[in-house]
Amino acid sequence: MARFHTLTVTDVHKTIRDAVVLTLAPTDGDFDFVQGQYLTFRRDFDGEELRRSYSICAGKDDGILQVGIKRVDGGAFSTWVNENISVGDQLEAMQPMGSFHAGGDKTDGKSYLAFAGGSGITPVLSILKTVLTREPTSEFTLVYANRGVSSIMFREELEDLKNLYIGRLTIIHILETDSQDIDLFTGRVDAEKCALLFKHWVDIKSVDTAYICGPEPMMLTISKSLKDHGLSEDQIKFELFASGQPGRAKRKAQSVDAGNHTGTTQATIVMDGSTRSFTMPKDGETLLEAAIKNDIDAPFSCKAGVCSTCRAKLLEGEVEMVANHALEDYEVEQGYILTCQCYPLSEKIVVDYDQ
Ligand SMILES: Cc1cc2nc3c(=O)[nH]c(=O)nc-3n(C[C@H](O)[C@H](O)[C@H](O)COP(=O)(O)OP(=O)(O)OC[C@H]3O[C@@H](n4cnc5c(N)ncnc54)[C@H](O)[C@@H]3O)c2cc1C
Ligand code: FES
């Protein structure tokens, strides 16, 4: 089964000066998605393959596949897309992945709160549109942080949605540099601002699920504030776009004999219904690197523990997972690991990419 599929670009439009929205038509493969999921693209840059993930910004019922890509200063893939892509071009991408979602399952009557920063709006937009379409009595509050008015992605679309869903969709723009009528809406989203928002603008007690997607320091602050104001861990879902700062606490997938880092491991990999085994050192290379070295087409993108593209289930043995910015606690408890961050500890491990 080919992991990457070809998509044709059928529309390109600039949502702001530094970001494009691409509409994509799959030529093969199943690109049905769950709101909040992302696509992983690959492209060669001077002989080096880069893989980058971009969240789908279309709602489930929009009938299209769209991603919004913001240009990062000095960034290879995002700059290339923003400066070079045009209608008719073809891109290669893996099928939709990720578990940044809840709602949209016709549960109805719920209250959702989302915080997005900059390009972190993309999965939130998909979730927001899906929830408002599928849950006619649910409400959604979006707090969207940007540097200034000119950097608000999807500004007009959000305005249209607000008008379409009057009384059900509330949008609060927080702008770092541009001043607004209400002082609270200017500056950075910090703990103090969250506390004031929860006091005057957001009925935090009625919130069923909160989503956060944006720069990591902002996400950590908001997540803490939400918890301080009564939300439980499993009511908060977050998606990280980059791993500049330390994120979620490092977690071990299994109980670990910390000294057991020498010698080799017999690794067995289950993928696409077939099983392959190889010997790998316990130190020096990750499980993902060893699998690729042994000609297994294991999925990956960021290789930094951020995106979860390399997620698999540990069926047997012990590993040490040195970073985890993507898996939720319950997934780790069920034995899921990020293979790009795992080193074997036991003599034998069995890992399943198909679950
Ligand atoms: C699950 C997920 C979903 C995402 N969804 C979106 C989305 O919907 N929209 C979006 O815009 N982004 C999204 N991202 C982020 C995206 O995947 C990329 O990380 C982003 O576009 C930057 O990629 P790039 O190739 O342009 O930059 P890179 O080339 O990776 O560079 C990133 C930064 O590092 C710096 N840098 C690069 N090389 C060096 C070096 N050698 N030394 C010092 N600095 C260096 C660059 O200057 C730049 O500032 C998502 C990420 C994840 C994990
Ligand atoms: S490849 Fe992104 S978390 Fe492993």
XYZ file of C-alpha atoms and ligand atoms in Angstrom:
412
model
C 0.000 0.000 0.000
C 1.525 3.336 -1.068
C 1.825 5.606 1.959
C 1.946 8.809 -0.067
C -0.731 9.814 -2.537
C -0.881 12.473 -5.219
C -3.106 15.499 -4.765
C -3.754 18.141 -7.407
C -3.932 21.778 -6.350
C -7.284 23.077 -7.642
C -7.274 26.490 -5.970
C -4.782 28.772 -4.252
C -5.808 31.886 -2.398
C -4.052 34.178 0.010
C -5.915 34.528 3.283
C -3.350 37.105 4.459
C -0.131 38.343 2.869
C 1.921 35.538 4.406
C -0.415 32.573 4.200
C -2.094 30.574 1.460
C -5.086 28.290 1.493
C -4.730 25.364 -0.879
C -7.680 23.352 -2.145
C -6.602 19.835 -3.024
C -8.172 17.094 -5.105
C -6.905 13.582 -4.358
C -6.089 11.572 -7.471
C -5.972 8.337 -5.482
C -6.338 7.212 -1.865
C -9.052 7.845 0.708
C -8.822 11.392 2.062
C -11.950 11.319 4.187
C -10.964 13.072 7.406
C -12.062 13.792 10.926
C -12.226 17.509 11.804
C -8.922 18.602 13.383
C -6.741 16.092 11.490
C -3.689 16.982 9.396
C -1.957 15.906 6.185
C 1.753 15.156 5.986
C 3.385 16.332 2.759
C 6.770 15.404 1.379
C 8.977 17.151 -1.139
C 12.613 17.029 -2.167
C 14.657 20.174 -1.523
C 18.086 19.915 -3.197
C 18.090 16.141 -2.863
C 16.859 16.108 0.723
C 13.344 14.895 1.449
C 11.411 17.153 3.823
C 8.145 16.126 5.425
C 5.812 18.702 6.916
C 2.358 18.414 8.462
C -0.498 20.867 7.800
C -3.910 20.719 9.411
C -7.034 20.473 7.317
C -8.987 23.721 7.694
C -12.163 22.645 5.879
C -15.134 21.383 7.841
C -16.246 17.787 7.371
C -19.358 18.860 5.503
C -17.697 21.419 3.221
C -17.105 18.740 0.581
C -13.525 19.901 -0.041
C -10.034 19.267 1.230
C -8.157 22.425 2.210
C -5.042 23.324 4.165
C -3.835 26.778 5.247
C -0.060 27.291 5.243
C 1.540 30.299 6.904
C 5.015 31.298 5.776
C 7.607 30.870 8.514
C 10.613 33.190 8.207
C 13.444 31.135 6.701
C 11.204 28.055 6.627
C 11.816 25.710 3.685
C 8.447 24.118 2.960
C 6.124 26.957 3.977
C 8.107 29.512 1.956
C 8.167 27.250 -1.081
C 4.393 26.772 -0.923
C 3.696 30.465 -0.381
C 5.948 31.608 -3.197
C 5.718 28.880 -5.797
C 2.576 26.814 -5.741
C -0.116 27.306 -8.367
C -3.269 25.631 -9.635
C -2.544 22.359 -11.416
C 0.575 21.569 -9.347
C 0.721 18.206 -7.666
C 1.684 17.462 -4.065
C 2.330 14.211 -2.296
C 0.656 13.621 1.062
C -0.189 10.865 3.500
C -3.810 10.223 4.372
C -5.294 12.330 7.209
C -3.926 11.614 10.682
C -4.155 12.970 14.211
C -6.486 12.871 17.170
C -7.098 16.558 17.859
C -10.833 16.234 17.843
C -13.996 15.630 19.784
C -17.552 16.705 19.109
C -19.161 16.777 15.692
C -20.775 13.449 16.545
C -24.286 14.821 16.847
C -24.133 14.901 20.657
C -25.627 18.411 20.647
C -26.319 20.977 23.338
C -22.636 21.293 24.173
C -20.431 24.262 24.867
C -17.017 24.368 23.219
C -14.191 26.793 23.829
C -11.130 27.090 21.603
C -7.946 29.129 21.838
C -5.960 29.507 18.626
C -2.757 31.427 17.991
C -1.673 32.440 14.458
C -1.716 29.463 12.064
C -3.083 27.359 14.953
C -6.512 28.438 13.681
C -6.487 25.796 10.900
C -7.613 22.675 12.835
C -9.815 24.814 15.098
C -11.628 26.191 12.041
C -12.310 22.655 10.850
C -13.632 21.646 14.273
C -15.679 24.820 14.669
C -17.383 24.477 11.277
C -18.096 20.784 11.798
C -19.543 21.269 15.280
C -21.760 24.191 14.255
C -23.103 22.278 11.240
C -23.647 18.963 12.975
C -24.777 20.026 16.418
C -27.602 22.541 15.933
C -27.883 23.435 19.624
C -24.191 23.481 20.544
C -22.297 26.726 21.124
C -18.724 27.610 20.286
C -16.470 30.363 21.626
C -13.224 31.081 19.788
C -10.453 33.164 21.325
C -8.067 33.918 18.471
C -4.680 35.505 19.216
C -2.628 37.283 16.557
C 0.021 39.941 16.305
C -2.239 42.438 14.521
C -5.314 42.690 12.289
C -3.264 42.008 9.159
C -2.089 38.647 10.478
C -5.560 37.227 11.201
C -5.945 34.198 8.933
C -9.499 33.510 7.677
C -10.717 36.858 9.047
C -13.557 37.266 6.542
C -14.567 33.630 6.717
C -14.778 33.843 10.506
C -16.888 37.005 10.228
C -19.256 35.232 7.808
C -19.523 32.261 10.158
C -20.320 34.584 13.056
C -23.180 36.059 11.043
C -24.366 32.647 9.928
C -24.395 31.260 13.459
C -25.568 34.327 15.370
C -25.978 33.466 19.055
C -24.050 30.197 18.742
C -20.599 31.394 17.690
C -18.675 33.987 19.688
C -15.301 35.175 18.416
C -12.885 37.166 20.540
C -9.809 38.512 18.737
C -6.815 39.201 20.968
C -4.239 41.347 19.177
C -0.727 41.718 20.506
C 0.131 45.065 18.940
C -3.041 46.633 17.499
C -5.155 48.286 20.159
C -8.887 47.586 20.342
C -11.884 49.242 22.018
C -11.676 46.858 24.940
C -8.263 46.844 26.691
C -8.564 43.180 27.627
C -8.421 42.254 23.937
C -4.973 43.769 23.427
C -1.687 42.113 24.389
C -0.602 38.527 24.910
C -2.809 35.740 26.187
C -1.371 35.173 29.655
C -2.776 33.814 32.913
C -4.130 37.209 33.947
C -5.923 37.696 30.643
C -7.377 34.184 30.836
C -8.681 34.871 34.351
C -10.361 38.089 33.167
C -11.809 36.373 30.097
C -13.264 33.649 32.300
C -14.659 36.256 34.668
C -16.295 38.570 32.141
C -16.616 36.902 28.738
C -16.555 33.098 28.874
C -18.779 31.017 31.132
C -16.048 28.520 31.911
C -18.313 26.395 34.128
C -20.497 25.479 31.168
C -17.594 24.443 28.898
C -17.630 20.746 27.934
C -14.472 20.630 25.809
C -11.657 23.123 25.249
C -9.239 23.084 22.309
C -5.874 24.824 22.209
C -3.613 25.168 19.181
C -0.802 27.666 18.887
C 2.719 28.431 20.105
C 3.722 26.125 22.937
C 4.255 28.690 25.734
C 0.793 30.100 25.045
C -0.725 26.623 25.033
C 0.833 25.704 28.354
C -0.368 28.936 29.981
C -3.916 28.504 28.695
C -4.031 24.838 29.612
C -2.981 25.672 33.177
C -5.539 28.478 33.411
C -8.297 26.184 32.195
C -7.367 23.637 34.838
C -7.120 26.333 37.521
C -10.663 27.326 36.561
C -12.062 23.831 36.959
C -11.577 21.947 33.682
C -10.182 18.438 33.928
C -7.246 17.137 31.882
C -9.473 15.090 29.589
C -11.678 18.099 28.778
C -8.672 19.862 27.243
C -7.370 18.848 23.833
C -4.276 20.394 22.355
C -2.256 20.269 19.190
C 1.298 21.526 18.980
C 2.707 22.832 15.681
C 6.402 23.093 16.611
C 8.704 21.877 19.355
C 10.773 24.962 20.144
C 10.160 24.738 23.882
C 9.910 21.754 26.201
C 6.328 20.556 26.215
C 4.432 17.791 27.878
C 6.403 15.946 30.468
C 8.564 13.151 29.163
C 6.822 9.929 29.731
C 7.913 6.354 29.764
C 5.617 4.006 27.907
C 6.261 1.140 30.284
C 7.897 0.636 33.636
C 11.556 1.000 32.944
C 14.833 -0.461 34.083
C 16.766 2.784 33.688
C 20.179 1.138 33.475
C 19.300 -1.186 30.628
C 20.727 0.774 27.677
C 23.394 -1.597 26.382
C 23.358 -4.523 23.956
C 20.856 -5.264 21.225
C 17.135 -5.851 20.860
C 15.164 -8.129 18.607
C 12.554 -5.768 17.154
C 9.416 -7.052 15.428
C 7.327 -4.581 13.453
C 3.763 -5.185 12.325
C 2.741 -2.884 9.479
C 0.159 -3.080 6.696
C -0.711 -6.593 7.853
C 2.788 -8.049 7.547
C 5.451 -8.729 10.168
C 9.178 -7.991 9.911
C 11.969 -8.551 12.439
C 15.470 -7.131 12.786
C 18.158 -6.643 15.403
C 18.906 -3.106 16.571
C 21.156 -1.540 19.215
C 19.490 -0.390 22.417
C 21.337 2.901 22.193
C 22.210 5.287 19.361
C 19.174 5.027 17.115
C 15.451 5.338 17.599
C 13.020 2.604 16.756
C 11.844 4.628 13.740
C 15.403 5.090 12.448
C 16.116 1.364 12.841
C 12.907 0.424 11.033
C 13.717 2.734 8.102
C 17.301 1.416 7.996
C 15.801 -2.058 7.646
C 13.753 -0.948 4.608
C 10.462 -0.701 6.455
C 8.360 2.175 5.115
C 7.417 3.388 8.604
C 5.406 6.643 8.680
C 6.950 9.840 10.061
C 6.994 13.586 9.638
C 8.526 15.842 12.327
C 10.830 13.292 14.012
C 10.551 15.541 17.080
C 7.711 13.953 19.045
C 5.266 16.642 17.933
C 3.011 15.379 15.164
C 2.212 11.711 16.085
C 2.579 10.496 12.479
C 4.978 7.791 13.749
C 2.515 6.548 16.412
C 2.383 2.783 16.987
C 1.335 0.387 19.730
C 3.882 -1.442 21.837
C 2.576 -5.000 22.114
C 5.538 -6.570 23.892
C 8.675 -5.402 25.703
C 9.811 -2.096 27.124
C 10.923 1.148 25.523
C 11.970 4.544 26.773
C 10.119 7.435 25.131
C 12.367 10.464 25.538
C 9.889 13.122 24.369
C 6.161 13.267 23.873
C 4.410 16.416 22.716
C 1.617 14.595 20.920
C 0.134 11.585 22.696
C -2.508 12.011 25.354
C -2.097 10.291 28.721
C -4.757 7.696 27.932
C -2.945 6.731 24.707
C 0.332 6.240 26.583
C -1.511 4.147 29.162
C -2.892 1.980 26.352
C 0.670 1.336 25.146
C 0.912 3.828 22.263
C 4.369 5.223 21.563
C 6.005 7.760 19.265
C 8.518 5.558 17.478
C 10.688 8.565 16.543
C 11.315 9.102 20.267
C 11.692 5.505 21.486
C 14.740 3.472 22.425
C 14.339 -0.197 23.329
C 15.093 -1.359 26.871
C 14.161 -5.048 26.732
C 15.737 -7.906 24.751
C 12.656 -8.126 22.552
C 10.006 -5.642 21.469
C 6.927 -6.011 19.278
C 5.432 -2.863 17.795
C 2.252 -2.583 15.740
C 1.708 0.363 13.368
C -1.700 -0.950 12.277
C -3.619 -0.319 15.528
C 0.413 18.370 13.525
C 0.919 19.652 12.897
C 0.040 20.444 12.169
C 0.493 21.654 11.613
N -0.398 22.413 10.917
C -0.002 23.576 10.369
C -0.935 24.398 9.640
O -2.115 24.053 9.491
N -0.480 25.549 9.107
C 0.832 25.961 9.252
O 1.168 27.023 8.716
N 1.724 25.193 9.927
C 1.355 24.015 10.483
N 2.265 23.229 11.144
C 3.697 23.621 11.147
C 4.371 23.071 9.888
O 4.346 21.657 9.890
C 5.841 23.477 9.761
O 6.511 23.176 10.964
C 6.035 24.937 9.427
O 5.335 25.292 8.240
C 7.540 25.240 9.225
O 8.043 24.427 8.209
P 9.123 24.948 7.165
O 9.645 23.807 6.382
O 8.586 26.095 6.397
O 10.223 25.535 8.124
P 11.617 24.861 8.539
O 12.519 24.831 7.382
O 11.345 23.605 9.252
O 12.110 25.982 9.542
C 11.383 26.299 10.731
C 12.112 27.381 11.486
O 13.370 26.922 11.861
C 14.340 27.802 11.378
N 15.458 26.985 10.906
C 15.430 26.069 9.923
N 16.635 25.507 9.781
C 17.438 26.108 10.720
C 18.792 25.980 11.068
N 19.590 25.094 10.455
N 19.281 26.733 12.080
C 18.478 27.626 12.710
N 17.174 27.779 12.413
C 16.682 27.048 11.426
C 13.725 28.569 10.227
O 14.302 29.823 10.055
C 12.335 28.661 10.695
O 12.201 29.755 11.572
C 1.841 22.039 11.741
C 2.714 21.229 12.467
C 2.278 20.060 13.036
C 3.235 19.205 13.789
S 7.408 11.765 13.466
Fe 6.297 13.377 14.435
S 6.019 12.559 16.441
Fe 7.278 11.092 15.490
